[in-house]
Amino acid sequence: MRALITGGAGFIGSHLSEALLDEGHGVLILDNLSTGAMSNIAHLKGRAEFEYFIDTVENEPLLAELIDRSDVVFHLAAAVGVKLIVEQPVHTIETNVHGTEVVLKHANKKKKLVVIASTSEVYGKSVDVPFREDSDLVMGPTPKHRWAYACSKAIDEFLALAYWKERKLPVIIVRFFNTVGPRQSGQYGMVIPNFVRQALAGEPITVFGDGRQSRSFTHVTDVVGALLKLVAEPAAIGQVINIGSTQEVTIGRLAERIRELTDSASPIRFIPYDEAYESGFEDMPRRVPDLTKVHAMIGYEPQHTLDDILVQVIDYFRRK
Ligand code: UDP
């Protein structure tokens, strides 16, 4: 099979490219390097069946040609990272909504399977954990820009499901829960690369809020393994599917664990949300997936513990 990966030079996209190539598939990448980086895919250059195009999905003639050459489209290109989203809400909404619109429109012409990368962010500030795919989504008010990301991704989901229902375009929607691992950049605010970099540099580890908010971090290899199985599973078509880990940790405890694993003397500094992001910023208190659906569908079980993830990320930053 040949896959088109939009956002293929990003963190998840580059790991997915590698896994597809390792399994003998062809990979076409379309990436505008807005948050992706050539360094993520440098090691793939020169591999047979690998091509990359530095351009945006808004170059519709190119997008259409690449979709025509592919059997499946992984649409990962999006504005990501809470920091980026709060600072550039116009870019976030336009990129996420318009990008998905054009991908679905062109994939529909020849009914190519499309995987839409969505996010656990769509569950919003619901505290009804674990989140099931059919749980209610609880959004904050529109003047708080953070919610623009969740809403833009929710629109992407609606549109993909509408294409499936009305036009029989095969789609699979995956909701990622804090995907992490080597190659993830701290530049866009993600917590683990930031804490690891701070701990290794002996700088204060910056915990936003009181540190009691929790997340469940998922190793990128687990995510990629699930994606490869889902595209081969007919029952996944037309479905919304959580991919994550159920090992929940508070951000305060995460900071302590990273300090322990790096033998760092960094102090832990608590920074109010207003200072870290913007005035009136709202965070999610907890985030844990219900994995019943993906387990039943493809036997998915996350293979990496939080410590496995941290050890690998620390090692990655030390080498860097
Ligand atoms: N966070 C933090 N310090 C940082 C970056 C993030 O305390 O330097 C917190 C953030 O407020 C959130 C959690 O860590 O509660 C996860 O943030 P991230 O941006 O990685 O992902 P999110 O789950 O918010 O999409």
Short mmCIF file of C-alpha atoms and ligand atoms in Angstrom, two decimals:
data_model
loop_
_atom_site.label_atom_id
_atom_site.label_comp_id
_atom_site.label_asym_id
_atom_site.label_seq_id
_atom_site.Cartn_x
_atom_site.Cartn_y
_atom_site.Cartn_z
CA MET A 1 0.00 0.00 0.00
CA ARG A 2 1.03 3.61 -0.45
CA ALA A 3 0.09 6.18 2.19
CA LEU A 4 -0.09 9.94 1.98
CA ILE A 5 0.72 11.54 5.33
CA THR A 6 -0.17 15.20 5.63
CA GLY A 7 1.96 16.63 8.41
CA GLY A 8 4.36 13.74 7.82
CA ALA A 9 7.38 15.75 8.98
CA GLY A 10 5.78 16.35 12.34
CA PHE A 11 6.36 14.34 15.48
CA ILE A 12 3.68 11.67 15.02
CA GLY A 13 3.87 11.79 11.22
CA SER A 14 7.57 11.04 11.13
CA HIS A 15 7.18 8.00 13.40
CA LEU A 16 4.25 6.80 11.29
CA SER A 17 6.30 7.24 8.09
CA GLU A 18 9.09 5.16 9.53
CA ALA A 19 6.75 2.37 10.64
CA LEU A 20 5.02 2.22 7.25
CA LEU A 21 8.35 2.09 5.41
CA ASP A 22 9.59 -0.62 7.78
CA GLU A 23 6.53 -2.70 6.91
CA GLY A 24 7.29 -2.35 3.21
CA HIS A 25 4.70 0.29 2.33
CA GLY A 26 5.23 3.43 0.28
CA VAL A 27 5.04 6.86 1.91
CA LEU A 28 4.33 10.29 0.46
CA ILE A 29 4.66 13.20 2.85
CA LEU A 30 3.03 16.59 2.43
CA ASP A 31 4.17 19.05 5.06
CA ASN A 32 4.60 22.83 5.13
CA LEU A 33 7.10 22.64 8.01
CA SER A 34 5.01 25.01 10.12
CA THR A 35 5.58 22.86 13.19
CA GLY A 36 7.19 19.88 11.46
CA ALA A 37 10.92 19.81 10.72
CA MET A 38 13.17 18.33 8.07
CA SER A 39 15.32 16.92 10.87
CA ASN A 40 12.41 14.60 11.78
CA ILE A 41 12.56 12.88 8.39
CA ALA A 42 16.22 13.36 7.43
CA HIS A 43 16.95 9.71 8.24
CA LEU A 44 14.20 8.56 5.83
CA LYS A 45 15.52 10.41 2.80
CA GLY A 46 16.91 8.01 0.23
CA ARG A 47 14.73 5.10 1.34
CA ALA A 48 12.96 3.40 -1.53
CA GLU A 49 9.27 4.26 -1.76
CA PHE A 50 9.70 7.49 0.21
CA GLU A 51 8.93 10.93 -1.21
CA TYR A 52 8.30 14.22 0.50
CA PHE A 53 6.73 17.47 -0.68
CA ILE A 54 7.24 20.70 1.24
CA ASP A 55 3.96 22.46 0.60
CA THR A 56 0.58 22.99 2.21
CA VAL A 57 -2.62 21.00 1.80
CA GLU A 58 -4.03 24.20 0.38
CA ASN A 59 -2.06 23.54 -2.79
CA GLU A 60 -5.05 21.61 -4.06
CA PRO A 61 -3.65 20.45 -7.42
CA LEU A 62 -0.69 18.88 -5.61
CA LEU A 63 -2.90 17.47 -2.85
CA ALA A 64 -5.22 15.90 -5.44
CA GLU A 65 -2.30 14.33 -7.29
CA LEU A 66 -0.81 12.87 -4.09
CA ILE A 67 -4.18 11.49 -2.99
CA ASP A 68 -4.60 9.89 -6.43
CA ARG A 69 -1.27 8.13 -5.97
CA SER A 70 -2.20 6.81 -2.52
CA ASP A 71 -4.37 4.04 -1.10
CA VAL A 72 -4.87 5.71 2.27
CA VAL A 73 -4.51 9.26 3.60
CA PHE A 74 -3.41 9.97 7.16
CA HIS A 75 -4.44 13.59 7.71
CA LEU A 76 -2.19 14.71 10.55
CA ALA A 77 -1.47 18.25 9.33
CA ALA A 78 -2.92 20.65 11.90
CA ALA A 79 -2.14 23.50 14.24
CA VAL A 80 -1.07 21.81 17.48
CA GLY A 81 0.13 22.82 20.92
CA VAL A 82 -1.92 24.82 23.42
CA LYS A 83 0.63 27.65 23.41
CA LEU A 84 0.42 28.05 19.63
CA ILE A 85 -3.35 27.83 19.72
CA VAL A 86 -3.72 30.55 22.33
CA GLU A 87 -1.26 32.80 20.53
CA GLN A 88 -2.53 32.19 16.97
CA PRO A 89 -6.25 31.42 17.05
CA VAL A 90 -6.92 32.54 13.45
CA HIS A 91 -4.22 30.27 12.12
CA THR A 92 -5.52 27.39 14.27
CA ILE A 93 -9.12 27.58 13.13
CA GLU A 94 -8.30 28.15 9.47
CA THR A 95 -5.65 25.44 9.29
CA ASN A 96 -7.67 22.81 11.10
CA VAL A 97 -11.02 23.38 9.45
CA HIS A 98 -9.97 24.28 5.91
CA GLY A 99 -7.21 21.66 5.76
CA THR A 100 -9.62 18.85 6.60
CA GLU A 101 -12.22 20.21 4.18
CA VAL A 102 -9.87 20.01 1.20
CA VAL A 103 -8.45 16.62 2.16
CA LEU A 104 -11.94 15.10 2.44
CA LYS A 105 -13.11 16.79 -0.76
CA HIS A 106 -10.27 15.36 -2.83
CA ALA A 107 -10.23 11.93 -1.15
CA ASN A 108 -13.93 11.66 -1.90
CA LYS A 109 -13.36 11.79 -5.66
CA LYS A 110 -11.88 8.31 -5.69
CA LYS A 111 -13.18 7.21 -2.28
CA LYS A 112 -9.74 6.87 -0.70
CA LEU A 113 -9.69 5.87 2.97
CA VAL A 114 -8.94 8.90 5.18
CA VAL A 115 -7.75 8.77 8.78
CA ILE A 116 -8.54 12.02 10.58
CA ALA A 117 -6.29 12.81 13.54
CA SER A 118 -8.47 14.27 16.25
CA THR A 119 -7.71 14.80 19.88
CA SER A 120 -8.77 14.11 23.45
CA GLU A 121 -9.03 17.90 23.69
CA VAL A 122 -12.52 17.52 22.17
CA TYR A 123 -13.79 16.11 25.49
CA GLY A 124 -13.09 19.61 26.79
CA LYS A 125 -13.48 20.23 30.49
CA SER A 126 -15.68 17.22 31.13
CA VAL A 127 -14.74 15.48 34.39
CA ASP A 128 -16.63 12.34 33.50
CA VAL A 129 -13.52 10.17 33.13
CA PRO A 130 -12.74 7.79 31.57
CA PHE A 131 -13.90 9.43 28.35
CA ARG A 132 -15.85 7.19 25.99
CA GLU A 133 -16.17 8.02 22.31
CA ASP A 134 -19.89 8.65 22.80
CA SER A 135 -19.43 10.88 25.89
CA ASP A 136 -20.67 14.45 25.79
CA LEU A 137 -18.15 17.13 24.82
CA VAL A 138 -18.00 20.00 27.32
CA MET A 139 -16.63 23.20 25.81
CA GLY A 140 -15.81 26.52 27.43
CA PRO A 141 -16.99 29.89 26.10
CA THR A 142 -15.79 31.30 22.76
CA PRO A 143 -13.76 34.24 24.17
CA LYS A 144 -11.39 31.67 25.67
CA HIS A 145 -9.24 30.80 22.67
CA ARG A 146 -8.14 27.44 23.94
CA TRP A 147 -11.54 25.98 23.05
CA ALA A 148 -11.08 26.97 19.42
CA TYR A 149 -8.79 24.01 19.03
CA ALA A 150 -11.32 21.52 20.42
CA CYS A 151 -14.12 23.04 18.37
CA SER A 152 -12.07 23.07 15.17
CA LYS A 153 -11.27 19.40 15.66
CA ALA A 154 -14.90 18.62 16.52
CA ILE A 155 -15.95 20.24 13.23
CA ASP A 156 -13.38 18.07 11.43
CA GLU A 157 -14.98 15.03 13.06
CA PHE A 158 -18.49 16.13 12.09
CA LEU A 159 -17.41 16.74 8.52
CA ALA A 160 -15.64 13.39 8.20
CA LEU A 161 -18.64 11.55 9.63
CA ALA A 162 -20.91 13.48 7.27
CA TYR A 163 -18.81 12.39 4.28
CA TRP A 164 -19.12 8.80 5.45
CA LYS A 165 -22.86 9.01 6.03
CA GLU A 166 -23.82 10.96 2.95
CA ARG A 167 -21.17 10.07 0.37
CA LYS A 168 -19.80 6.74 1.60
CA LEU A 169 -16.26 8.08 1.84
CA PRO A 170 -14.44 5.64 4.16
CA VAL A 171 -13.09 7.59 7.15
CA ILE A 172 -11.63 6.67 10.53
CA ILE A 173 -11.42 9.30 13.28
CA VAL A 174 -8.83 8.78 15.97
CA ARG A 175 -8.67 10.80 19.18
CA PHE A 176 -5.10 10.94 20.48
CA PHE A 177 -4.43 11.36 24.21
CA ASN A 178 -1.21 13.32 24.85
CA THR A 179 1.06 11.47 22.45
CA VAL A 180 4.69 11.78 23.51
CA GLY A 181 8.12 10.29 22.83
CA PRO A 182 11.45 11.03 21.21
CA ARG A 183 11.46 13.84 18.60
CA GLN A 184 8.59 15.77 20.20
CA SER A 185 9.60 19.40 20.46
CA GLY A 186 9.01 21.51 23.54
CA GLN A 187 8.74 24.57 21.32
CA TYR A 188 4.95 24.53 21.16
CA GLY A 189 4.42 24.14 24.89
CA MET A 190 4.14 20.36 25.33
CA VAL A 191 4.85 19.45 28.91
CA ILE A 192 7.18 16.42 28.83
CA PRO A 193 9.84 17.82 26.46
CA ASN A 194 9.74 21.10 28.38
CA PHE A 195 10.17 19.49 31.80
CA VAL A 196 12.95 17.20 30.55
CA ARG A 197 14.86 20.06 28.96
CA GLN A 198 14.47 22.18 32.11
CA ALA A 199 15.56 19.34 34.40
CA LEU A 200 18.64 18.56 32.29
CA ALA A 201 19.61 22.24 32.16
CA GLY A 202 19.16 22.64 35.92
CA GLU A 203 16.51 25.31 35.29
CA PRO A 204 13.27 25.56 37.28
CA ILE A 205 10.64 23.03 36.18
CA THR A 206 7.59 25.14 35.36
CA VAL A 207 4.35 23.56 36.58
CA PHE A 208 1.33 25.57 35.42
CA GLY A 209 -1.54 25.97 37.87
CA ASP A 210 -1.39 23.94 41.10
CA GLY A 211 -0.08 20.79 39.39
CA ARG A 212 -3.09 18.71 40.40
CA GLN A 213 -4.42 18.50 36.83
CA SER A 214 -3.76 15.09 35.32
CA ARG A 215 -3.01 13.58 31.92
CA SER A 216 -2.44 10.06 30.56
CA PHE A 217 0.58 10.07 28.27
CA THR A 218 0.81 7.69 25.31
CA HIS A 219 4.01 6.55 23.65
CA VAL A 220 4.06 7.48 19.97
CA THR A 221 4.98 3.88 19.04
CA ASP A 222 1.74 2.64 20.62
CA VAL A 223 -0.20 5.23 18.65
CA VAL A 224 1.49 4.33 15.37
CA GLY A 225 0.94 0.59 15.95
CA ALA A 226 -2.77 1.25 16.50
CA LEU A 227 -3.01 3.35 13.32
CA LEU A 228 -1.48 0.59 11.19
CA LYS A 229 -3.94 -1.96 12.56
CA LEU A 230 -6.97 0.32 12.27
CA VAL A 231 -6.50 0.99 8.55
CA ALA A 232 -6.59 -2.77 7.98
CA GLU A 233 -9.76 -3.20 10.07
CA PRO A 234 -13.04 -2.78 8.15
CA ALA A 235 -14.98 -2.35 11.42
CA ALA A 236 -13.05 0.90 12.08
CA ILE A 237 -14.63 2.67 9.10
CA GLY A 238 -17.07 5.38 10.06
CA GLN A 239 -15.96 5.19 13.71
CA VAL A 240 -14.50 7.58 16.28
CA ILE A 241 -11.80 5.79 18.27
CA ASN A 242 -9.77 6.78 21.36
CA ILE A 243 -6.07 5.89 21.30
CA GLY A 244 -4.27 6.48 24.55
CA SER A 245 -3.05 5.11 27.83
CA THR A 246 -4.95 4.81 31.09
CA GLN A 247 -1.93 5.49 33.31
CA GLU A 248 -2.97 8.82 34.79
CA VAL A 249 -0.47 11.17 36.42
CA THR A 250 -0.78 14.65 37.87
CA ILE A 251 1.48 17.28 36.34
CA GLY A 252 2.98 17.97 39.77
CA ARG A 253 3.96 14.30 40.15
CA LEU A 254 5.26 14.27 36.57
CA ALA A 255 7.62 17.13 37.41
CA GLU A 256 8.92 15.25 40.47
CA ARG A 257 9.40 12.02 38.52
CA ILE A 258 11.36 13.77 35.77
CA ARG A 259 13.53 15.42 38.41
CA GLU A 260 14.20 12.01 39.99
CA LEU A 261 14.96 10.24 36.70
CA THR A 262 17.37 12.98 35.56
CA ASP A 263 19.05 13.33 39.00
CA SER A 264 18.36 17.02 38.62
CA ALA A 265 18.53 19.64 41.33
CA SER A 266 16.04 21.85 39.47
CA PRO A 267 13.45 23.49 41.73
CA ILE A 268 9.79 23.01 40.82
CA ARG A 269 8.20 26.39 40.18
CA PHE A 270 4.43 26.84 40.12
CA ILE A 271 3.25 29.42 37.58
CA PRO A 272 -0.35 30.66 37.50
CA TYR A 273 -2.21 29.83 34.28
CA ASP A 274 -2.82 33.53 33.63
CA GLU A 275 0.91 34.03 33.40
CA ALA A 276 1.67 30.84 31.51
CA TYR A 277 -0.98 31.28 28.81
CA GLU A 278 -3.43 34.18 28.97
CA SER A 279 -5.75 35.82 31.45
CA GLY A 280 -8.71 33.57 32.33
CA PHE A 281 -7.13 30.45 30.79
CA GLU A 282 -9.06 27.25 31.49
CA ASP A 283 -7.31 23.88 31.74
CA MET A 284 -8.72 20.36 31.74
CA PRO A 285 -8.63 18.94 35.26
CA ARG A 286 -8.30 15.29 34.19
CA ARG A 287 -7.94 13.36 30.99
CA VAL A 288 -8.19 9.56 30.81
CA PRO A 289 -9.45 7.50 27.86
CA ASP A 290 -11.83 4.57 27.91
CA LEU A 291 -10.03 2.11 25.63
CA THR A 292 -12.78 -0.54 25.42
CA LYS A 293 -13.57 0.22 21.79
CA VAL A 294 -10.05 0.15 20.38
CA HIS A 295 -9.23 -2.92 22.45
CA ALA A 296 -12.25 -4.80 21.09
CA MET A 297 -11.49 -3.70 17.55
CA ILE A 298 -7.76 -4.43 17.21
CA GLY A 299 -6.69 -5.85 20.61
CA TYR A 300 -4.92 -2.56 21.43
CA GLU A 301 -3.10 -2.33 24.76
CA PRO A 302 -0.50 0.37 25.38
CA GLN A 303 2.92 -1.28 25.67
CA HIS A 304 4.81 1.57 27.33
CA THR A 305 4.56 2.78 30.92
CA LEU A 306 5.10 6.42 31.82
CA ASP A 307 8.57 5.55 33.12
CA ASP A 308 9.47 3.86 29.80
CA ILE A 309 8.42 7.04 28.02
CA LEU A 310 10.35 9.34 30.36
CA VAL A 311 13.53 7.27 30.18
CA GLN A 312 13.43 7.36 26.36
CA VAL A 313 12.70 11.08 26.17
CA ILE A 314 15.45 11.88 28.68
CA ASP A 315 17.87 9.76 26.66
CA TYR A 316 16.80 11.55 23.46
CA PHE A 317 17.40 14.99 25.00
CA ARG A 318 20.77 13.92 26.45
CA ARG A 319 21.95 12.77 23.02
CA LYS A 320 20.68 15.99 21.45
N1 UDP B 1 2.11 22.26 31.51
C1 UDP B 1 2.92 22.67 32.56
N2 UDP B 1 4.14 23.22 32.27
C2 UDP B 1 4.61 23.36 31.00
C3 UDP B 1 3.77 22.93 29.93
C4 UDP B 1 2.54 22.38 30.22
O1 UDP B 1 2.55 22.55 33.74
O2 UDP B 1 5.73 23.86 30.81
C5 UDP B 1 0.81 21.64 31.84
C6 UDP B 1 -0.38 22.20 31.06
O3 UDP B 1 -0.91 23.35 31.71
C7 UDP B 1 -1.34 21.02 31.09
C8 UDP B 1 -0.40 19.81 31.04
O4 UDP B 1 0.87 20.27 31.48
O5 UDP B 1 -2.07 20.98 32.29
C9 UDP B 1 -0.27 19.19 29.66
O6 UDP B 1 0.08 20.22 28.76
P1 UDP B 1 0.40 19.97 27.23
O7 UDP B 1 0.48 21.32 26.59
O8 UDP B 1 1.55 19.04 27.10
O9 UDP B 1 -0.88 19.18 26.68
P2 UDP B 1 -2.46 19.43 26.82
O10 UDP B 1 -2.93 18.25 27.57
O11 UDP B 1 -2.70 20.70 27.55
O12 UDP B 1 -2.92 19.46 25.43
#
